[in-house]
Amino acid sequence: MAQVRRNPALARGRRLRRNHAKSRGLRSLGTWLMAILLLAGGGGAVAPQAGGGPSTVPAQLPGGEPYTPELRARLASELAKRGNRYEPRTAQLRPDGTPRFSNRLLLEPSPYLQQHAHNPVDWYPWGDEAFETARRLGRPVLVSIGYSTCHWCHVMEEESFDDPEIAEVLNRHFVAVKVDREARPDIDAIYLTALRAMNQPGGWPLNVWVTPDREPFFGGTYFPREGRDGRPGFAALLESIHQQYASNPAAASAQAERVADTLRRSLEANVAMASTLPSADPLIGARLDAGRKFDPLRGGQAGAPKFPSSFPLRFLLRYARRTGDEAALDMVSLSLEKMAAGGIYDHLGGGFHRYSVDDGWRVPHFEKMLYDNAWLAVVYLEAWQATGRQDFRSIARETLDYLDREMTAPEGGFYSATDADSVTPEGHSEEGRFFTWTPTEMIQALGPEDAEVMAAYYGVDDAGDLEGRNVLSASKPLERVARNLGMKPNAVREVLAQSRAELKRVRSQRPPPLRDEKRVTAWNGLAISAFARAGFAMKEARYLEVAQRSARFVLDHMRPDGRLARIYFEGRVAGPAFLEDYAFLIQGLIDLYEATGVLSWLEDAVDLQRILDSRYLDVEGGGYFKTSSDGEILLAREKPASDGAIPSGNSVTALNLLRLAELTGRPEYRQQFEFLYSAFEPLLVSNPTALSEMLLAIDYTLDTSKEIVIVGPEKGGDFDGMLAPLRESFVPNRILSVVRAGDHLERSAEVIPLVKGRVPRKGHVTAYLCEHNVCLLPTSDPEVFAGQLAEVVPLQ
């Protein structure tokens, strides 16, 4: 469990993070909503809190409805299971260290919800019980959405949700619902869209007030406890919303209906009129758009904050391959160089932080997310294949080694994230403390001479980046640093390597950031892809073992009754699976099949695609909905239409369908792709980089993809020699099947028609490279095979 944050003022006071806190202001929202803000601006009286009582679980929370004996018994039982070593995440403790308060979230299989399990707020998880209670009591509902490693979610918890006085107002006048956006991205998407419909920027924590019918009428992101900088305080805002809702509930309902209508139109758009075939227009448009947005000095998209995924790196690699556009390749190379040198990269432990708050990749937001690192590992892997640069290969390997070492569960599967905050020696919570250094700390760890070299290369000084603490960021060329120090470059490299290892050892003795140990199906799919592809490309058996063990875990433990679940946490699965869960896992299984030749991975991918087609496909409008046809009915059924920090499920499914079509020979997969493309064609033409990962599928279908079968004898054979040219080449638009003659080939041919009749010539491992089912002459010569792979069809 997370450490108790005893001095939230430090967490709130981070200079750079305050300058770049996710949007917290409120804008003009009409007469009724302005009345809320005016009332809130005047402050609000907060009633005294109710006592907790002597029992393990109080009979009721401050201002809340009494708990039933059954609920109290369940909470007490759950607390007893935690044992004496359990550290409640709250400042509201009894003298013996047990929590004064417990609520329903203690029973939920979500790390984020359990972080709030001992708030004095009478939290409900999302579900009918909360909204039926609101209807019975005639109250509005606060839906508060966040995630376990969200810095500003922690701040608002410490300031407001863990405060008995705030809780008393909230419990008396509202029904409070907590949502883990990582477990329920469908709910998050709806209310994020609603916030934008109310002319407000989004972010997390996301706090939306809704009617008992779940329709939103007011919202915002982070609210400070007390008003400051022109923003209303949360305490006064609660009083204001209560007064306005109680005095004029019809106005709230009218506002809610308007917002709900807007979000339905927004989320349920993208309907295909008829199946159409892709053209190169979106690719050309995306290249022009990338050029306009590119930062020529620092790489990536110009401006701050800088997110690695906001720039279409994987698309540009493909565009450069098909067109010979060196400028496109240079944009990718510069971006990857600057990211790897900047503070967004963990120079001691590997892996990337979520984004940088500045425009130079120097000062990060210190969360580390599984999905970011899985995606970036693939980007660096492909860049190595496209350019031959070993530094890109090294970053891919270091990132995967970090995931293997720190984010992989012993029994398989990947954990979700690590927090931005960690605990100081004084017991305070502070963002980035684990990752940052003062010059004194560096000298103590390394001695003055080696510390001087590290400080010169990584920009460590007394001023620092964060109140005297430094983020390691290599902003100067090593040769220049060596010249300034009067040293040879190789000597500097040696000192840096030894010093990084020692600083990593010293850092490991600090309290680490909280790790969110839930396993999310979608993000595991991304990581399985990364390890499978790297295992094949680098001929690294360890990576393939990690990928296979994790895939086996997801399929065995996160697929109850044959359909995927969203999350696995503490031995329990929970939450409905979404489009992205199926799409990303299918992609991972296809990659795993191509990397290992184990047919069952492909068969599992086909089976999951069947469920996706039967439960998520928009049979009338093309593309796929986020939620299942038999899932919970929300205000709208979203069809994801943009790539963000992670690709949309539709973008990944588009390429999955093309690969499955060629692997299995089933024409219905290509037909589904064409129907999907038709639904998104207007957006791809008007704003192509909004779906940058879908551009990979368009490039695939406009290219002459390579259908590759490598067949060897039943025993023995030099597979490695024949596969070597493919491992290190950038050939993105291809399928691969590696088989042995005999039973393996015959069994594979039942699923993959392309392998039927292929034989190892003269007993040697033989490559068959085909295009549109027409094959070139088979070869057992790796050099001939390399020449076949090198042929590129220009983009027309």
Short mmCIF file of C-alpha atoms in Angstrom, two decimals, residues 15-16 362-363 436-439 459-471:
data_model
loop_
_atom_site.label_atom_id
_atom_site.label_comp_id
_atom_site.label_asym_id
_atom_site.label_seq_id
_atom_site.Cartn_x
_atom_site.Cartn_y
_atom_site.Cartn_z
CA ARG A 15 6.83 24.74 -8.86
CA LEU A 16 6.85 23.24 -12.33
CA ARG A 362 13.99 17.76 -19.61
CA VAL A 363 11.60 17.80 -16.63
CA THR A 436 16.23 13.35 -8.63
CA TRP A 437 19.56 14.36 -7.13
CA THR A 438 21.37 17.22 -5.46
CA PRO A 439 25.09 17.82 -6.11
CA GLY A 459 23.46 19.01 -16.07
CA VAL A 460 23.49 18.73 -12.27
CA ASP A 461 23.96 22.00 -10.36
CA ASP A 462 22.93 23.77 -7.16
CA ALA A 463 19.94 25.52 -8.75
CA GLY A 464 18.40 22.25 -9.94
CA ASP A 465 15.18 21.73 -11.82
CA LEU A 466 12.83 21.13 -8.88
CA GLU A 467 13.58 23.26 -5.83
CA GLY A 468 17.26 22.40 -5.82
CA ARG A 469 16.91 18.82 -7.02
CA ASN A 470 18.12 17.77 -10.47
CA VAL A 471 16.62 15.59 -13.16
#
